[in-house]
Amino acid sequence: MKVPFIAAGILCATMASAEPPVLTVYTYDSFVSDWGPGPQIEAAFEAQCGCDLQFVGAGDGAALLARLRLEGVRTKADVVLGLDTNLTAAAAETGLFARHGIADVAFDLPVGWDDEMFLPYDWGYFAFVYDKTRLATPPTSFQALADAPEDLKIVIQDPRSSTPGLGLLMWVKAAYGDRAPDIWAGLAPHILTVTKGWSEAYGMFLEGEADMVLSYTTSPAYHLIAEEDDTKAAAPFDEGHYLQIEVAGRIASSDQPELAQQFLDFMLSDGFQSVIPTTNWMYPAVTPAGGLPQGFETLIAPDTALVYSAGEAARVRDVALDEWRDALSR
Amino acid sequence: MLMLSLGTLGAVLWRAEGPGALNGADWSAVRFTLGQAVLSSVLSVALAVPVARALARRRFRGRGLLITLLGAPFILPVIVAVLGLLAVFGRSGLISSMLAPLGLGPIDIYGLEGVVLAHVFFNLPLATRLVLQGWLAIPSEQFRLAAALNFTPRDVARTLEWPMLRSVLPGALLVIFLICMTSFAVALTLGGGPGATTVELAIYQAFRFEFDLGRAALLSLVQFGLSGVAALLAFAIAVPGVFGAGLDRPLTRWDRDSAVRRIMDGLWIVLAALFLIVPLGMVVLHGAAGLPHLPGTVYWAALRSLAVALGSAGLTLALALPMALAAVRLGGGRGAALQAAGTLSIAASPLVMGTGLFIMLFPLADPMRLALPVTALVNAAMSLPFALRALTPAVAEAEAGFGRLADSLGMTGMARLRLMLLPRLRRPLGFTLGLSAALSMGDLGVIALFADPGHATLPLQLYGLMGAYRMQDAAGAALLLLMLSLGLFWIFDRGGRAHADA
């Protein structure tokens, strides 16, 4: 009776080993959507790793971190991809992340990068996007926007529920420091409304509801490349533009540490980076050998990149939010 | 049901590291939330009464279609409805562009007026349907009797219509008040800024921005408490209608009519139809170009949404019918308490409900595998208040009119349900199934934590398209969603109304 039992055991074992190992990557929804980078990156990585790469979408960056905190050490994630520098301090505090151990990467970022846990995979500048056919001379700074005639309207996102919304909060704070409340008071009459997320705001802008919308300097590239529409542009601001750097890190308690490390290496290679510009509509963290797609050279290139380090971002956030709320609630 | 609304809250509290505290901004959120919810619900119901009365006593071509379309705004994803509204009332909308040649405008609806406008757009149709159910529940024999007794319109209003309204309006007011309480994206987008912060947004902030589960749970409790007080008030005011039984003849009005009343009714119907249909028409117009070129994955998402919608409709009925029967059988305070419990599920914050479910299920199973069943279950919970509003009065009516006859025939259990109750409940049952299916079709709500983009539902896919800048595809997907939701609603509602003239 023992023989078939053992045979069955061996059979099970071989079947189990025939199953490729699974690497679970938590990310934000739009990364994994059919139109995001997810599908192409999954195919490219699976071709070289002999594994099954499974993306799990969890809302946006902030929701992603909240989910990770809910799951704690029992999380199934091996890698978390899609946090930004406004979130990394809180993410590091969870104690869930491992050091990446990758050094000497020539990042093409506007600022230096030095973080033991998180590696950047793409970046972009926040900017106000407008329609050239409807707004001939866009404002050139927050001050100019505040001084513009009152019928110049912008749509922004709520920093409490949206990543770009939080980006704008940090942008004004980084540019003006203690004067931020005055700037917000000047901007208030121009703010048509505040939306829950980027989609609502951008949709309202495209419907002609507002003259400008808070988005990215790379947004016009989508219209140019995917729709052959060159009427959209980002307005360069004299104060400089706030930088969003999107990062990934691997989970210390992962049961696939080697695969996770292999994924982080792959993330900085051409196979990953060349997919980013026309699917995530951001700049790749390491410019691929083929360069940037045609059309990206038409985008504005800010002279000054503003960004808070992870620690500073966590520190100024709550004060900046109170200033914003007080100025706009009046 | 209590498990879903309070249990999930408990789970969040249990994970919290200590109770939170409310600050000044939270209290101003509470004030704004209450204010806009009261205004929106009173206005929706006040406008619904003349519209429902006009629809109840007039027959015209397209009446059935109009009544079906009344279900539409309610089931649209918020973002679609808001863009539709802005296409009419926005700064570059229809009205503003009509005013522009006159040197006026553009009109600016952002602020409390915008929030109330949108909430009335969403809820006027629902209120109209609920009040209309009440009108149609008055047996036609009563109107014939009234005509035979030579009642004036004022007499009809006093003896028939006012008692009906007393029994229907508090429930309708309550349901709409509760919907507006948990509003978040509408209030923020049309409210024009952080002054329009609702409690639901504060919950969102506590969870997402601060990851302060204690504060999220506390705020959720505040939302619940306010809703509970509203529910108690509504059930205290409501008086069950007593109309006696009829033979289910089609409603024909024999009471006196006049040209003035005909014109007034016509006006109400035309105004309500314009207010509701023009923004919907803009959704259709925008979507028409994108609809033929939708990517295949959108259709798969639509199929998944259909499955969830049907599952949710079935679940709603399985929950609501026994609750309605029990509420009527228990009667009095306990019956009202049961109804109140069922109604409160809508006051639960979708975010807290989702988070609580996640905390409870995560140790047991992979939340992503459960995404669709959980969505169906939570949608069913959200539809329950409407189902109870539609079913309970009808059950009470049937029991009051035919219960004694059934008793004397010794009819109990299934036989009583099949022979006495179900035939009398056809109309509300159809309405319930249709509404819960359509509502589930358009819901995005709680599933954020469970969502698996690989198996996205149609509303999730719609947001995915927008997030990828594909606004035209998104508009096409919105039209598909509108057609499917309305189709589901129409099929069930129609099924419920078949043979109504027999």
Short mmCIF file of C-alpha atoms in Angstrom, two decimals, chain A residues 128 137-148 152 154 171-172 175-176 179 183 187 190 212 235-241:
data_model
loop_
_atom_site.label_atom_id
_atom_site.label_comp_id
_atom_site.label_asym_id
_atom_site.label_seq_id
_atom_site.Cartn_x
_atom_site.Cartn_y
_atom_site.Cartn_z
CA PHE A 128 -0.59 73.26 -15.64
CA THR A 137 -0.63 83.62 -23.34
CA PRO A 138 -0.67 81.36 -20.29
CA PRO A 139 0.61 82.72 -16.96
CA THR A 140 4.33 82.21 -16.38
CA SER A 141 4.31 81.80 -12.60
CA PHE A 142 1.99 81.27 -9.65
CA GLN A 143 2.22 85.00 -9.01
CA ALA A 144 1.20 85.76 -12.61
CA LEU A 145 -1.67 83.28 -12.31
CA ALA A 146 -2.83 84.99 -9.12
CA ASP A 147 -2.66 88.39 -10.86
CA ALA A 148 -4.45 87.21 -14.03
CA LEU A 152 -8.94 82.56 -15.98
CA ILE A 154 -8.01 76.27 -13.27
CA TRP A 171 5.06 72.61 -5.27
CA VAL A 172 3.67 75.84 -3.82
CA ALA A 175 8.57 77.46 -4.10
CA TYR A 176 7.23 79.92 -1.52
CA ARG A 179 4.52 82.81 1.76
CA ILE A 183 -0.10 82.49 -2.89
CA LEU A 187 -4.98 81.55 -6.50
CA HIS A 190 -9.05 81.20 -10.12
CA MET A 212 -5.89 75.03 -17.28
CA ALA A 235 2.84 76.24 -19.09
CA PRO A 236 6.43 76.74 -17.86
CA PHE A 237 6.53 78.45 -14.44
CA ASP A 238 9.43 80.68 -13.37
CA GLU A 239 9.52 79.23 -9.85
CA GLY A 240 10.47 75.86 -11.29
CA HIS A 241 8.35 72.69 -11.30
#
